[in-house]
PDB file of C-alpha atoms in Angstrom:
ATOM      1  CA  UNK A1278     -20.165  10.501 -22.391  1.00  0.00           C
ATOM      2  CA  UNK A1279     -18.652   7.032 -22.289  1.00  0.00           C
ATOM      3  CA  UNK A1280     -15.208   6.828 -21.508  1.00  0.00           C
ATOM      4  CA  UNK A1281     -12.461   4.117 -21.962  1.00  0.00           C
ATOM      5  CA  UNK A1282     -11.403   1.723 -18.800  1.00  0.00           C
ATOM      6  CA  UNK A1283      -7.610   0.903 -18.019  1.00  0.00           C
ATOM      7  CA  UNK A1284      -8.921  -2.725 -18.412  1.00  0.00           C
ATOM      8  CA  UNK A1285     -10.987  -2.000 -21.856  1.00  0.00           C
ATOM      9  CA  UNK A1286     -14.212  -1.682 -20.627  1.00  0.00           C
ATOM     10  CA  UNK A1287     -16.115   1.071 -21.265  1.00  0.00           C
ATOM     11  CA  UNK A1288     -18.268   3.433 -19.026  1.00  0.00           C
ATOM     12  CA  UNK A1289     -20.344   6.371 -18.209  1.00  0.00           C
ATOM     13  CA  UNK A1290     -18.236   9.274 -17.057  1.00  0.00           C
ATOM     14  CA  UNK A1291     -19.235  10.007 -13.730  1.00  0.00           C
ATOM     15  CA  UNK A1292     -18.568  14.459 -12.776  1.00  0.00           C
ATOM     16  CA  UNK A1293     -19.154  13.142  -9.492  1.00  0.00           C
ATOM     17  CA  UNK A1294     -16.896  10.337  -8.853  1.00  0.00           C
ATOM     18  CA  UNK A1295     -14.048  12.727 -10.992  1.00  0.00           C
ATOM     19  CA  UNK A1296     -15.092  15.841  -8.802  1.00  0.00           C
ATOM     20  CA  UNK A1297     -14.682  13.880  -5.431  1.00  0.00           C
ATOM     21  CA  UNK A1298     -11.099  12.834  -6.501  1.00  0.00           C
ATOM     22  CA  UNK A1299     -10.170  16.192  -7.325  1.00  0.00           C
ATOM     23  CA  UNK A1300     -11.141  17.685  -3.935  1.00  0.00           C
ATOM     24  CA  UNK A1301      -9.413  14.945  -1.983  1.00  0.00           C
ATOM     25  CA  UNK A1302      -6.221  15.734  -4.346  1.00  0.00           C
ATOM     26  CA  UNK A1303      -6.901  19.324  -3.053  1.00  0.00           C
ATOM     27  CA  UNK A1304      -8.682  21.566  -5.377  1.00  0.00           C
ATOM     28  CA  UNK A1305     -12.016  23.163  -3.477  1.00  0.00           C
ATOM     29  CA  UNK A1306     -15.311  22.594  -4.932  1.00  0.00           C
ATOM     30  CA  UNK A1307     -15.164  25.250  -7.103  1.00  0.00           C
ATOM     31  CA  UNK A1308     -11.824  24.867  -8.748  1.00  0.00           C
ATOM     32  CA  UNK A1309     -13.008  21.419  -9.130  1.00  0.00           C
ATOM     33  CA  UNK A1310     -15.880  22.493 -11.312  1.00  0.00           C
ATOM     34  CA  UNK A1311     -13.886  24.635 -12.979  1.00  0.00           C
ATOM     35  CA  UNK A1312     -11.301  21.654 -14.014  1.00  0.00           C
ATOM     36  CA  UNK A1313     -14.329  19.414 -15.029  1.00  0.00           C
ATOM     37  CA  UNK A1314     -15.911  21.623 -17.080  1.00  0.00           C
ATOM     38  CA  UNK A1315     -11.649  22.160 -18.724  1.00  0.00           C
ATOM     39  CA  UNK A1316     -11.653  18.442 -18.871  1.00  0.00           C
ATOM     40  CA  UNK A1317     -14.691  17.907 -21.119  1.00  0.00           C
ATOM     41  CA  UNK A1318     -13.498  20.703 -23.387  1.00  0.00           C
ATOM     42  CA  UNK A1319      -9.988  18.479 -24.157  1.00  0.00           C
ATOM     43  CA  UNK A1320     -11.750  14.703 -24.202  1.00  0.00           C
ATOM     44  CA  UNK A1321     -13.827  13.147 -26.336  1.00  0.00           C
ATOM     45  CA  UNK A1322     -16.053  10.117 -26.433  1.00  0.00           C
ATOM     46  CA  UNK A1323     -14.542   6.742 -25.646  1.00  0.00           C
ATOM     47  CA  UNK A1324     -11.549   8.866 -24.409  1.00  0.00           C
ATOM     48  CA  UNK A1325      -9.182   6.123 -22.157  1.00  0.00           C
ATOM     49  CA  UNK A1326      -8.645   7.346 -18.467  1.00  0.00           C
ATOM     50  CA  UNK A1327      -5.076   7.917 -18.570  1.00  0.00           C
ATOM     51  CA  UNK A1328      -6.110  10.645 -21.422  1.00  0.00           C
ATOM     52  CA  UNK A1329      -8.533  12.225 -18.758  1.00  0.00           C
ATOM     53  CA  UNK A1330      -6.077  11.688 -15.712  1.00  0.00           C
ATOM     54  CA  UNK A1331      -3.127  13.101 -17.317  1.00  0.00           C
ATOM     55  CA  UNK A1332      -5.310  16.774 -18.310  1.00  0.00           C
ATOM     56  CA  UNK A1333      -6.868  16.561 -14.567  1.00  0.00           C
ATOM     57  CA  UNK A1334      -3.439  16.227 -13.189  1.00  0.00           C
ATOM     58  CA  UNK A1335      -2.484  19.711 -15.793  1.00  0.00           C
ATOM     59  CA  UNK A1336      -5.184  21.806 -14.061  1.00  0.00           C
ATOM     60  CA  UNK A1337      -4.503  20.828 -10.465  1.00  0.00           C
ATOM     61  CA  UNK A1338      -0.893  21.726 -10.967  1.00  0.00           C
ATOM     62  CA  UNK A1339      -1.709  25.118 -12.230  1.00  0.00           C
ATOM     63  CA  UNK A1340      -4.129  25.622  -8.857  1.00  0.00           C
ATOM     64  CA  UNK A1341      -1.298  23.927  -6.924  1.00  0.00           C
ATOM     65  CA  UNK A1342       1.811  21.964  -7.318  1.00  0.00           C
ATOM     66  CA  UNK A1343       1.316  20.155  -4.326  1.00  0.00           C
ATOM     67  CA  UNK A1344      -2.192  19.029  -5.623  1.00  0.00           C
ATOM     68  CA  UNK A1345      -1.221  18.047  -8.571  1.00  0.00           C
ATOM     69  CA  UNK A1346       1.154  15.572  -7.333  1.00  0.00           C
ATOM     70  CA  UNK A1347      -1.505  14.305  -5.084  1.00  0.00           C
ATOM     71  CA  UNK A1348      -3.352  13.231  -7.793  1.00  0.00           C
ATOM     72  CA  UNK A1349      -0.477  11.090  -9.335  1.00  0.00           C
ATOM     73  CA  UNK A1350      -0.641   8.741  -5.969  1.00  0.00           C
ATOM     74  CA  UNK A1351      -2.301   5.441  -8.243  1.00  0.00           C
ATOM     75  CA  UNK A1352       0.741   5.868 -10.642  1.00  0.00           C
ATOM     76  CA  UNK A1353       2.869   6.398  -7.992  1.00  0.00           C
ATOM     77  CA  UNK A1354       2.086   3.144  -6.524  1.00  0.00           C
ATOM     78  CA  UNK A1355       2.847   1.706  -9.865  1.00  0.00           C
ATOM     79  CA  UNK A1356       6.431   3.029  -9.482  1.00  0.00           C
ATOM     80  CA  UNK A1357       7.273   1.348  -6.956  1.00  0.00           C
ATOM     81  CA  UNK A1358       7.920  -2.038  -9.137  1.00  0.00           C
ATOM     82  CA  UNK A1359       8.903  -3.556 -10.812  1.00  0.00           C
ATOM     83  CA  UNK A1360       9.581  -6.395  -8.178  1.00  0.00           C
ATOM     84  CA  UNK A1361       7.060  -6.529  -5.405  1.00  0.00           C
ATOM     85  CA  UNK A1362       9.389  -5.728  -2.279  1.00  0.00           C
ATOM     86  CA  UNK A1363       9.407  -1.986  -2.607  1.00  0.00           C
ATOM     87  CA  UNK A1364       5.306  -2.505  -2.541  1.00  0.00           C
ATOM     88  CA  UNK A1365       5.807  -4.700   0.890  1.00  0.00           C
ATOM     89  CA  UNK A1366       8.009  -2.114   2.595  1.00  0.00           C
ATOM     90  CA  UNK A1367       5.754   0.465   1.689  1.00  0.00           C
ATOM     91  CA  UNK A1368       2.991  -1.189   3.403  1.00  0.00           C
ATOM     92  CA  UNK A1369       4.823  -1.698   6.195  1.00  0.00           C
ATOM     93  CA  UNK A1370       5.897   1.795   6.134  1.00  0.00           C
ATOM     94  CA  UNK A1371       2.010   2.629   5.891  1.00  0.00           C
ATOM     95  CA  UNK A1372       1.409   0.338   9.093  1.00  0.00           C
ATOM     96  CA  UNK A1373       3.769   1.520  11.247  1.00  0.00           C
ATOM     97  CA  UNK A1374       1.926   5.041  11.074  1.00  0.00           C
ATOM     98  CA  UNK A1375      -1.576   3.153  12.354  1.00  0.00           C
ATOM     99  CA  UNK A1376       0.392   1.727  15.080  1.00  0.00           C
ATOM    100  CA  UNK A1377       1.805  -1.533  13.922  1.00  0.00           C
ATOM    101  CA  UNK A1378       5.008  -2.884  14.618  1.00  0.00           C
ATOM    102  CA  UNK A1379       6.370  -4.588  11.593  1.00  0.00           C
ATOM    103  CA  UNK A1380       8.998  -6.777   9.629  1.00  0.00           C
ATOM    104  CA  UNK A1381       8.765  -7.686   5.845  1.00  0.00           C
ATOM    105  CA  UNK A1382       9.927 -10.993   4.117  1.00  0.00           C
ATOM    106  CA  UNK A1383      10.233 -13.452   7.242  1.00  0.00           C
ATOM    107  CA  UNK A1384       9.704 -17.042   7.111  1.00  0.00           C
ATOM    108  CA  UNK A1385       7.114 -18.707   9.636  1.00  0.00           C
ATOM    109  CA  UNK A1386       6.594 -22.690  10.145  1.00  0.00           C
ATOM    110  CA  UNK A1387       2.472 -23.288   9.744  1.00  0.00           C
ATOM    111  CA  UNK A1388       1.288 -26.788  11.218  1.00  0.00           C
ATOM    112  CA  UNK A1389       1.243 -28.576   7.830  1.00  0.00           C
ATOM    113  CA  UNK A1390       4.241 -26.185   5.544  1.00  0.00           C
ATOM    114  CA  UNK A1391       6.655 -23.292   5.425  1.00  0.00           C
ATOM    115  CA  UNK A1392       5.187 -20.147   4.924  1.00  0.00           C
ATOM    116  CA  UNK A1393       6.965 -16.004   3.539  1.00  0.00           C
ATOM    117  CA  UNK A1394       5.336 -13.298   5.131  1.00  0.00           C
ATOM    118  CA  UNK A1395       5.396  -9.830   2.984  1.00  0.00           C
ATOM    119  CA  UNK A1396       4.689  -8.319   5.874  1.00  0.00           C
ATOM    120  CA  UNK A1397       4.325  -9.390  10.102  1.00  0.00           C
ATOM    121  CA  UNK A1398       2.375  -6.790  12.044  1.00  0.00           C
ATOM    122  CA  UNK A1399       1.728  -6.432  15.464  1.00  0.00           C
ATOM    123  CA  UNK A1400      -0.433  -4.166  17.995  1.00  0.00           C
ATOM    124  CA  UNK A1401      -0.907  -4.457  21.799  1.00  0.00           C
ATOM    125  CA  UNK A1402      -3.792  -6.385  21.022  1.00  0.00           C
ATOM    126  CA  UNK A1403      -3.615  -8.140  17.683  1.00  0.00           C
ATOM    127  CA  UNK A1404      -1.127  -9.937  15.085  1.00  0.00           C
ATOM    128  CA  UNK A1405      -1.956  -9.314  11.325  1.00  0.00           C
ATOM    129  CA  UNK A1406      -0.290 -11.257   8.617  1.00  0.00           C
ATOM    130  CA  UNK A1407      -0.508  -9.616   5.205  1.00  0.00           C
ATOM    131  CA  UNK A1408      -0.098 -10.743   2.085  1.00  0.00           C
ATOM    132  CA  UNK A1409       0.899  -7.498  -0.495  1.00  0.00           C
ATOM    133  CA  UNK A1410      -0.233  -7.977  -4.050  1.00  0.00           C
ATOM    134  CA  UNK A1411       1.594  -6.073  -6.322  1.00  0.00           C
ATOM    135  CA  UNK A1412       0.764  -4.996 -10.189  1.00  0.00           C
ATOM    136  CA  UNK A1413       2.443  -2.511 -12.012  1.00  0.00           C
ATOM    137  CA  UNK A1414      -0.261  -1.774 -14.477  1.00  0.00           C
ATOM    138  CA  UNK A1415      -3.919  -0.387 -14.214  1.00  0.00           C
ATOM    139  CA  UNK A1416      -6.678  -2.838 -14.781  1.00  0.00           C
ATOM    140  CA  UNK A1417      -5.545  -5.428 -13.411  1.00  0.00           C
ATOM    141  CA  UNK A1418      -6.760  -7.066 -10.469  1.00  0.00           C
ATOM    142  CA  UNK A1419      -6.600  -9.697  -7.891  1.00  0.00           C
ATOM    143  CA  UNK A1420      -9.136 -12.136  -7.972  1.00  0.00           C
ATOM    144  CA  UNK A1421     -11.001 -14.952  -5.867  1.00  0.00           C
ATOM    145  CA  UNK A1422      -8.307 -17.679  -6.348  1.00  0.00           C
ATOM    146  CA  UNK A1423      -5.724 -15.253  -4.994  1.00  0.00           C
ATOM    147  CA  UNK A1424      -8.172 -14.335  -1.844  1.00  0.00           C
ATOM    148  CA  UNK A1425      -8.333 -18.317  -1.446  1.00  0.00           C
ATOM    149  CA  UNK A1426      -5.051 -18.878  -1.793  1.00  0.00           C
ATOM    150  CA  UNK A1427      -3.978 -16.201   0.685  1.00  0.00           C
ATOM    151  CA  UNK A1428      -6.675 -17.231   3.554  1.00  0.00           C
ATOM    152  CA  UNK A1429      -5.661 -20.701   3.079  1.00  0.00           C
ATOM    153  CA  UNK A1430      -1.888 -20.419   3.915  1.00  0.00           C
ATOM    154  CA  UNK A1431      -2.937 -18.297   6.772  1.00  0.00           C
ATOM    155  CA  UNK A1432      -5.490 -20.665   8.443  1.00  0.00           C
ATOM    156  CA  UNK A1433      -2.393 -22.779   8.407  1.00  0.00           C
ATOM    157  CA  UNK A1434      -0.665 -20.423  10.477  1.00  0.00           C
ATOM    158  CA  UNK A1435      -3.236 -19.656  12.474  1.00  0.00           C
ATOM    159  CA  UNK A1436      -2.731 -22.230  15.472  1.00  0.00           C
ATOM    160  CA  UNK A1437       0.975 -21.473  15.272  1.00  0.00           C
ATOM    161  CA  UNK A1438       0.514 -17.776  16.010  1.00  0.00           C
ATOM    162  CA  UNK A1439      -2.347 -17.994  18.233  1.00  0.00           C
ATOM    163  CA  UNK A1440      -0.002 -20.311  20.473  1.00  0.00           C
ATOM    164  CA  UNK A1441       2.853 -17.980  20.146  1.00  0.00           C
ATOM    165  CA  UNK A1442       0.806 -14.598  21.026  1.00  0.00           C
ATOM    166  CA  UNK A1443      -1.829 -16.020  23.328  1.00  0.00           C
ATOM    167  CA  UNK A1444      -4.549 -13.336  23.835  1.00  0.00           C
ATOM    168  CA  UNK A1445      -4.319 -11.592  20.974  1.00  0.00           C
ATOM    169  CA  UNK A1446      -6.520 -11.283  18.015  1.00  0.00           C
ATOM    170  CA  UNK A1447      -5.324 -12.673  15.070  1.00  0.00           C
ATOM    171  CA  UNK A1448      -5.778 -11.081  11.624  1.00  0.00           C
ATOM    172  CA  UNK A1449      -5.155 -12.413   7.452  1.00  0.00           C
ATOM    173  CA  UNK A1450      -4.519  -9.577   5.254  1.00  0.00           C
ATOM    174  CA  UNK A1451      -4.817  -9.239   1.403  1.00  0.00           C
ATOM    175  CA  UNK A1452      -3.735  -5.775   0.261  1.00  0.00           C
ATOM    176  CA  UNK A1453      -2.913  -4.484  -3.454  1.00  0.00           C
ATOM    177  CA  UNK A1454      -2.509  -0.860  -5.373  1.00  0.00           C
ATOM    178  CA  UNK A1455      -5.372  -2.001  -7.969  1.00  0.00           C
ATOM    179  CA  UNK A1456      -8.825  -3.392  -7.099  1.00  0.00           C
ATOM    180  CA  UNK A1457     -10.239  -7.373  -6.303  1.00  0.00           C
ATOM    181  CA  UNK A1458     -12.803  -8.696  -8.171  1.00  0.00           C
ATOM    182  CA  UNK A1459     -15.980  -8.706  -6.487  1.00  0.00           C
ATOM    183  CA  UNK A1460     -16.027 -12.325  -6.216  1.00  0.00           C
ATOM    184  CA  UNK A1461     -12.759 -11.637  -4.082  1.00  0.00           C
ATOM    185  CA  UNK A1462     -14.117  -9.628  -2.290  1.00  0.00           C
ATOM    186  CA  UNK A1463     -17.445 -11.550  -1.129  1.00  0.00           C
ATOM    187  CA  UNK A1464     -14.901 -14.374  -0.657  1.00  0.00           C
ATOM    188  CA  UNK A1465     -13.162 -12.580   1.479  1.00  0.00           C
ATOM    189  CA  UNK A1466     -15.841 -11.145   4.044  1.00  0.00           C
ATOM    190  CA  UNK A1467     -17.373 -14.578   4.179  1.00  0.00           C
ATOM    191  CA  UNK A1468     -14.363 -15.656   4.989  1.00  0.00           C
ATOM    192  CA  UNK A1469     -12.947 -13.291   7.062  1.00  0.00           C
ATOM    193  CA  UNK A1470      -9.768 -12.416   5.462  1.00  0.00           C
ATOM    194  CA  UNK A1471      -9.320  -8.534   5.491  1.00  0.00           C
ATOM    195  CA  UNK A1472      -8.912  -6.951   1.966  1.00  0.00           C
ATOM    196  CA  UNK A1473      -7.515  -3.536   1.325  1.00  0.00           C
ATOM    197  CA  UNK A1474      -7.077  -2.579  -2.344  1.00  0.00           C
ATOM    198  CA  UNK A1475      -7.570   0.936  -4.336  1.00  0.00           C
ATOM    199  CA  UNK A1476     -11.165   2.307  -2.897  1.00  0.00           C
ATOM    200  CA  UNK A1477     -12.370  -1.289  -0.780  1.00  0.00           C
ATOM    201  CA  UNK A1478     -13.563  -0.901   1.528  1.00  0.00           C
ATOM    202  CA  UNK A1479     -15.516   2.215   1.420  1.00  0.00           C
ATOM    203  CA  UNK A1480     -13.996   4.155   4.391  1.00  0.00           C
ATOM    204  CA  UNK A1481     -10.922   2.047   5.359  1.00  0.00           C
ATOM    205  CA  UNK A1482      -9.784   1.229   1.553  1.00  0.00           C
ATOM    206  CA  UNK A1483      -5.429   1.535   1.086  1.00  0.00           C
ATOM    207  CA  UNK A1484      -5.954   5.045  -0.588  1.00  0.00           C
ATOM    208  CA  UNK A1485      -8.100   6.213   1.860  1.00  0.00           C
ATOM    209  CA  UNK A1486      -5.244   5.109   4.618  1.00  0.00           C
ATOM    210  CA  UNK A1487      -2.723   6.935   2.923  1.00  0.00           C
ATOM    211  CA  UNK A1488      -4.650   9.816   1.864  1.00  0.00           C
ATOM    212  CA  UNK A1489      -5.689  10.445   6.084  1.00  0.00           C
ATOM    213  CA  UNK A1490      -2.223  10.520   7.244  1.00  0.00           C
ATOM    214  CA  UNK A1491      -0.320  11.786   3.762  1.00  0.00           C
ATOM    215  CA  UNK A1492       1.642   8.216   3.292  1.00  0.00           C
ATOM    216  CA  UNK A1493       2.304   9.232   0.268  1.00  0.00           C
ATOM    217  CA  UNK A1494       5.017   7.068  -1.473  1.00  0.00           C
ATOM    218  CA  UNK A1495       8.138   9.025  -2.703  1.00  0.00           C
ATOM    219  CA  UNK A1496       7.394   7.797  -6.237  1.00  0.00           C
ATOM    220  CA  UNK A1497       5.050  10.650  -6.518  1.00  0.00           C
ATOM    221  CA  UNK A1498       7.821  13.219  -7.269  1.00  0.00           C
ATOM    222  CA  UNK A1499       7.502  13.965 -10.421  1.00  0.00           C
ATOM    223  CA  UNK A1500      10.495  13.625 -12.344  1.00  0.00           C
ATOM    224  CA  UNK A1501      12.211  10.621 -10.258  1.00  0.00           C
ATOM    225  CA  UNK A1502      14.410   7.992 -12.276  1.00  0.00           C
ATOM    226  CA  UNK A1503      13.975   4.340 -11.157  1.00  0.00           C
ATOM    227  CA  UNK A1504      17.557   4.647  -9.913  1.00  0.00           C
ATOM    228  CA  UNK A1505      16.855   7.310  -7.681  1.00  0.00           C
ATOM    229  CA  UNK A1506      14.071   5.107  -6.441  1.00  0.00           C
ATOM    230  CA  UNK A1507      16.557   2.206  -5.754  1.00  0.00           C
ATOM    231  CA  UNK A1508      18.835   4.874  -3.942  1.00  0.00           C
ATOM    232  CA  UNK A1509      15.831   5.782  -1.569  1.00  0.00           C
ATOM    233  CA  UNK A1510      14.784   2.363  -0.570  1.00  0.00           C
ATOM    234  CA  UNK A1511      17.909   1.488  -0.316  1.00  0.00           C
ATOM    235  CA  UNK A1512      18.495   4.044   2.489  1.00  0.00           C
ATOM    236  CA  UNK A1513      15.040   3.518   3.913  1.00  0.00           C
ATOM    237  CA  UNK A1514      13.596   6.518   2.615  1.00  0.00           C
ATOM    238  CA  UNK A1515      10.054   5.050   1.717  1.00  0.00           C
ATOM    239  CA  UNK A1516       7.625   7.915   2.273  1.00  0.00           C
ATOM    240  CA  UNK A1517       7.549  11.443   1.503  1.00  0.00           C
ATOM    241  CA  UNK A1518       7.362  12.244   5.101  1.00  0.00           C
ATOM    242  CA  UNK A1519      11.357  10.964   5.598  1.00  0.00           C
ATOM    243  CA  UNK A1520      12.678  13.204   3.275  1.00  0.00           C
ATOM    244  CA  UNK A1521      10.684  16.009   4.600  1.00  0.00           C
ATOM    245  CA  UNK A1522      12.117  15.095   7.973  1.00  0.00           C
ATOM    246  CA  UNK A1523      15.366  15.619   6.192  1.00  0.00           C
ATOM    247  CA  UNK A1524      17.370  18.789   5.747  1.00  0.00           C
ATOM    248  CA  UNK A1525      18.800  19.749   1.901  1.00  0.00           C
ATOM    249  CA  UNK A1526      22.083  18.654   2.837  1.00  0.00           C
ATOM    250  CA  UNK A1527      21.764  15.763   4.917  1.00  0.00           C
ATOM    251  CA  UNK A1528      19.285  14.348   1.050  1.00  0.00           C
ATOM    252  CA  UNK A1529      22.612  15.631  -0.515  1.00  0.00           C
ATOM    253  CA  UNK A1530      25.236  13.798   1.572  1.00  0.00           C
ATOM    254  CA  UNK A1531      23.170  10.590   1.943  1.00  0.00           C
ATOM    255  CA  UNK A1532      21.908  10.474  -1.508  1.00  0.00           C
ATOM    256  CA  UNK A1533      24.714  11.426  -3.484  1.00  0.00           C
ATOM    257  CA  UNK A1534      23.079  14.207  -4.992  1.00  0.00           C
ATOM    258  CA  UNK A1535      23.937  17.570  -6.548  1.00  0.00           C
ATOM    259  CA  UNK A1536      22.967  20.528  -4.576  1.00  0.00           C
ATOM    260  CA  UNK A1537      20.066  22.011  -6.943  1.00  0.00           C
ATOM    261  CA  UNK A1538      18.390  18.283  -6.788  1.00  0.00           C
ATOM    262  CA  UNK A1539      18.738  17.630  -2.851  1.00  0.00           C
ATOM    263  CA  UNK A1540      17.146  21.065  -2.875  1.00  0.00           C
ATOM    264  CA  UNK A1541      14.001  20.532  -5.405  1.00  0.00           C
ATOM    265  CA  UNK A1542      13.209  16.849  -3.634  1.00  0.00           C
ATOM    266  CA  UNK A1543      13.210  18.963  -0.159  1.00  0.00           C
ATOM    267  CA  UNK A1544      10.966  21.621  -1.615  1.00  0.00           C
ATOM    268  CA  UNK A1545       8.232  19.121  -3.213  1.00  0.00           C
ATOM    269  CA  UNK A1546       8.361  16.710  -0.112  1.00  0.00           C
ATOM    270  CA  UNK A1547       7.673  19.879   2.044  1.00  0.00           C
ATOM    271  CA  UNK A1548       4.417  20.753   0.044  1.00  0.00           C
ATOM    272  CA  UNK A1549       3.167  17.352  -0.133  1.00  0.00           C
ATOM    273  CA  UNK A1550       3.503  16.314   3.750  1.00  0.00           C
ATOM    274  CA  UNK A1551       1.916  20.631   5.106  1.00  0.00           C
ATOM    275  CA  UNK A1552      -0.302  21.337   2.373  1.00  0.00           C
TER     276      UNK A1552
END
């Protein structure tokens, strides 16, 4: 059966590639059969993925809440716009839990012009500038001018930080929610800026970074208002994981919130970060 690309392109359904998602979002390989073969009941040729995404994400709820949401991560990702900034403090967020120090949104002098970091990351033994590229819908991607672009102003920086950290190894990162064009991305190992989009690389892509350590944004509560969004950020609450370090009442008091919410948002972060 073809199906319908976010970008309008068309392709063969692949059980496989729908399966694997399915199991990562937590379903067991049998449940996941079980929700394909539920899936291909309710779609029909040339059906669009959001169609096919949004009666996945009905079956893994009724297994397990906690899955289900798992499954929204891509959208939630788009949630964090519509500016990029709640994108670059999420990857720093993301960072920080692989052992980064970081800082978002400073300004460094390169030898020939003035460069904005999105986000300045440090280990013991290396200094990674990253460059986040944010897009708020699905299809679209970044492609080889933007990989250019972005290892460019870095080899500008490059002497600058290599004199200022001497010994360590110094890294250019690209990294977006969608996907690089393929061009990008044979740009970019050439080249040897680092790229992390939706599934590149295979084994080290951004999903599969949140995914290992359950980054998960806290745009993938279902049922969360942009404001509310604004109020986390604002308070520094970028990943599930703070709010399930966070008691009912203390979400309450710091949020503003009534009782019965501060209670719900403490319940669904709970399942996402043990499940």
């Amino acid at each position: 059966m073809k199906i319908t690309k976010a970008s309008g392109l068309t392709e063969e359904l692949d059980p496989a590639k729908l399966r694997n998602s399915l199991i990562r979002s937590g379903a067991d390989p049998e449940q996941a059969g079980l929700i394909i073969d539920s899936i291909l009941k309710e779609i029909h040729p040339l059906s669009n993925t959001k169609k096919i995404y949004r009666v996945a994400k009905k079956y893994l709820r009724q297994i397990n809440h906690a899955s289900g949401l798992r499954y929204s991560l891509k959208r939630a990702l788009f949630r964090l716009g519509p500016s990029g900034y709640p994108f670059e403090k999420y990857v720093a967020e993301v960072l920080k839990h692989y052992g980064y120090r970081t800082q978002t949104g400073i300004f460094i002098e390169g030898k020939c012009v003035r460069h904005e970091i999105d986000v300045f990351a440090v280990k013991d033994d290396e200094v990674s500038l990253v460059e986040c590229k944010y897009h708020n819908r699905a299809g679209t991607t970044s492609d080889v001018k933007t990989a250019m672009y972005v290892h460019a102003r870095f080899q500008d920086l490059k002497p600058v930080i290599n004199s200022q950290y001497p010994g360590k190894k110094y890294n250019s990162w690209l990294i977006t929610n969608t996907r690089c064009t393929s061009d990008a991305e044979q740009y970019a190992e050439c080249s040897g800026l680092q790229v992390k989009s939706w599934r590149y690389p295979e084994g080290s892509s951004l999903q599969k970074m949140i995914e290992d350590k359950k980054l998960y944004p806290v745009t993938i509560i279902s049922g969360v208002k942009s404001r509310l969004i604004k109020t986390f950020f604002d308070h520094d609450i970028v990943l599930i994981k703070d709010l399930a370090g966070m008691e009912a009442e203390e979400i309450e008091l710091k949020l503003s919130l009534k009782k019965s919410k501060a209670k719900t948002l403490k319940k669904q972060a709970d399942a996402l970060c043990l499940c």
